[in-house]
PDB file of C-alpha atoms in Angstrom:
ATOM      1  CA  MET S   1     -47.017 -29.483 -71.214  1.00 43.00           C
ATOM      2  CA  ALA S   2     -49.785 -26.963 -71.870  1.00 46.00           C
ATOM      3  CA  GLY S   3     -53.032 -27.990 -73.497  1.00 48.00           C
ATOM      4  CA  GLY S   4     -53.188 -31.408 -71.869  1.00 50.00           C
ATOM      5  CA  GLU S   5     -50.803 -32.971 -74.370  1.00 50.00           C
ATOM      6  CA  SER S   6     -49.664 -36.492 -73.585  1.00 51.00           C
ATOM      7  CA  GLN S   7     -46.122 -36.893 -72.320  1.00 59.00           C
ATOM      8  CA  THR S   8     -45.905 -40.573 -73.303  1.00 62.00           C
ATOM      9  CA  PRO S   9     -45.704 -42.225 -76.718  1.00 70.00           C
ATOM     10  CA  VAL S  10     -49.025 -43.318 -78.188  1.00 84.00           C
ATOM     11  CA  SER S  11     -49.769 -46.187 -80.567  1.00 91.00           C
ATOM     12  CA  LEU S  12     -51.601 -44.881 -83.637  1.00 94.00           C
ATOM     13  CA  SER S  13     -52.684 -46.715 -86.777  1.00 95.00           C
ATOM     14  CA  ASP S  14     -51.382 -45.753 -90.204  1.00 95.00           C
ATOM     15  CA  ARG S  15     -54.807 -44.252 -91.004  1.00 96.00           C
ATOM     16  CA  GLU S  16     -54.763 -42.186 -87.810  1.00 96.00           C
ATOM     17  CA  LEU S  17     -51.294 -40.875 -88.656  1.00 95.00           C
ATOM     18  CA  GLN S  18     -52.526 -40.040 -92.159  1.00 96.00           C
ATOM     19  CA  ILE S  19     -55.443 -38.100 -90.712  1.00 97.00           C
ATOM     20  CA  ILE S  20     -53.180 -36.225 -88.279  1.00 96.00           C
ATOM     21  CA  ASP S  21     -51.008 -35.217 -91.225  1.00 94.00           C
ATOM     22  CA  LEU S  22     -54.060 -33.876 -93.074  1.00 96.00           C
ATOM     23  CA  VAL S  23     -55.314 -32.047 -89.970  1.00 97.00           C
ATOM     24  CA  ALA S  24     -51.879 -30.427 -89.692  1.00 94.00           C
ATOM     25  CA  THR S  25     -52.190 -29.119 -93.254  1.00 93.00           C
ATOM     26  CA  GLY S  26     -55.359 -27.291 -92.225  1.00 94.00           C
ATOM     27  CA  LEU S  27     -57.998 -29.460 -93.898  1.00 97.00           C
ATOM     28  CA  THR S  28     -61.487 -29.723 -92.430  1.00 97.00           C
ATOM     29  CA  ASN S  29     -63.010 -33.100 -91.628  1.00 97.00           C
ATOM     30  CA  GLN S  30     -65.132 -32.833 -94.793  1.00 98.00           C
ATOM     31  CA  GLU S  31     -62.038 -32.097 -96.904  1.00 98.00           C
ATOM     32  CA  ILE S  32     -60.163 -35.003 -95.291  1.00 98.00           C
ATOM     33  CA  ALA S  33     -63.103 -37.292 -96.052  1.00 98.00           C
ATOM     34  CA  GLY S  34     -63.070 -36.261 -99.701  1.00 98.00           C
ATOM     35  CA  LYS S  35     -59.317 -36.691-100.011  1.00 97.00           C
ATOM     36  CA  LEU S  36     -59.366 -40.155 -98.418  1.00 97.00           C
ATOM     37  CA  GLU S  37     -62.647 -41.168-100.089  1.00 97.00           C
ATOM     38  CA  ILE S  38     -64.310 -42.011 -96.784  1.00 98.00           C
ATOM     39  CA  SER S  39     -67.334 -40.515 -95.048  1.00 98.00           C
ATOM     40  CA  LYS S  40     -67.099 -37.387 -92.921  1.00 98.00           C
ATOM     41  CA  ARG S  41     -68.568 -39.412 -90.055  1.00 98.00           C
ATOM     42  CA  THR S  42     -65.633 -41.847 -90.302  1.00 98.00           C
ATOM     43  CA  VAL S  43     -63.210 -38.926 -90.159  1.00 98.00           C
ATOM     44  CA  ASP S  44     -65.117 -37.520 -87.166  1.00 98.00           C
ATOM     45  CA  ASN S  45     -64.731 -40.881 -85.403  1.00 98.00           C
ATOM     46  CA  HIS S  46     -61.021 -41.083 -86.225  1.00 98.00           C
ATOM     47  CA  ILE S  47     -60.436 -37.548 -84.922  1.00 98.00           C
ATOM     48  CA  SER S  48     -62.331 -38.330 -81.716  1.00 98.00           C
ATOM     49  CA  ASN S  49     -60.295 -41.505 -81.172  1.00 97.00           C
ATOM     50  CA  ILE S  50     -57.025 -39.693 -81.925  1.00 97.00           C
ATOM     51  CA  LEU S  51     -57.837 -36.888 -79.468  1.00 97.00           C
ATOM     52  CA  THR S  52     -58.588 -39.491 -76.802  1.00 97.00           C
ATOM     53  CA  LYS S  53     -55.421 -41.514 -77.467  1.00 96.00           C
ATOM     54  CA  THR S  54     -53.183 -38.435 -77.507  1.00 96.00           C
ATOM     55  CA  GLN S  55     -54.978 -36.839 -74.548  1.00 96.00           C
ATOM     56  CA  THR S  56     -55.409 -33.623 -76.510  1.00 97.00           C
ATOM     57  CA  GLU S  57     -58.460 -31.394 -76.312  1.00 97.00           C
ATOM     58  CA  ASN S  58     -58.666 -29.985 -79.832  1.00 97.00           C
ATOM     59  CA  ARG S  59     -57.063 -29.894 -83.279  1.00 96.00           C
ATOM     60  CA  VAL S  60     -54.508 -27.237 -82.322  1.00 96.00           C
ATOM     61  CA  ALA S  61     -53.326 -29.263 -79.326  1.00 97.00           C
ATOM     62  CA  LEU S  62     -53.262 -32.358 -81.557  1.00 96.00           C
ATOM     63  CA  VAL S  63     -50.965 -30.666 -84.087  1.00 94.00           C
ATOM     64  CA  ARG S  64     -48.721 -29.458 -81.244  1.00 93.00           C
ATOM     65  CA  TRP S  65     -48.590 -33.047 -79.936  1.00 94.00           C
ATOM     66  CA  ALA S  66     -47.812 -34.393 -83.421  1.00 92.00           C
ATOM     67  CA  LEU S  67     -44.963 -31.903 -83.842  1.00 89.00           C
ATOM     68  CA  GLN S  68     -43.595 -32.733 -80.385  1.00 89.00           C
ATOM     69  CA  TRP S  69     -43.558 -36.465 -81.147  1.00 88.00           C
ATOM     70  CA  GLY S  70     -42.291 -36.117 -84.727  1.00 86.00           C
ATOM     71  CA  LYS S  71     -45.503 -37.407 -86.317  1.00 88.00           C
ATOM     72  CA  VAL S  72     -45.811 -34.554 -88.818  1.00 86.00           C
ATOM     73  CA  CYS S  73     -43.539 -32.315 -90.832  1.00 80.00           C
ATOM     74  CA  LEU S  74     -44.788 -28.808 -91.628  1.00 74.00           C
ATOM     75  CA  ASN S  75     -42.993 -26.622 -94.172  1.00 71.00           C
ATOM     76  CA  ASP S  76     -39.636 -28.222 -93.338  1.00 65.00           C
ATOM     77  CA  VAL S  77     -40.223 -27.638 -89.617  1.00 61.00           C
ATOM     78  CA  ASN S  78     -39.705 -30.712 -87.459  1.00 60.00           C
ATOM     79  CA  CYS S  79     -38.398 -32.650 -90.447  1.00 65.00           C
ATOM     80  CA  CYS S  80     -35.555 -35.046 -90.164  1.00 59.00           C
ATOM     81  CA  ALA S  81     -33.289 -35.314 -93.192  1.00 56.00           C
ATOM     82  CA  LEU S  82     -32.203 -38.841 -93.993  1.00 48.00           C
ATOM     83  CA  PRO S  83     -28.471 -39.381 -94.020  1.00 54.00           C
ATOM     84  CA  ASN S  84     -26.854 -39.368 -97.442  1.00 56.00           C
ATOM     85  CA  PRO S  85     -24.919 -42.632 -97.955  1.00 56.00           C
ATOM     86  CA  SER S  86     -22.217 -40.762 -99.909  1.00 58.00           C
ATOM     87  CA  ASP S  87     -21.447 -38.467 -96.935  1.00 49.00           C
TER      88      ASP S  87
END
């Protein structure tokens, strides 16, 4: 896979998944910090840890990885509809 994206599943915390989702929406680290009511430095640390865990080199590669592994849903792309019990 291009961009050094990991080919194996990775264990991420709920907070890390939340941050990936916000990165995928295009927010900056400062904007993520404000939204989550944490410091920018904490977001910086989370992003650094996430990039290491996912073996991605930057935010674009991270979003590609998240789409590949079904960790984010962007504008109904890569979204899985839940089955309707009445079907």
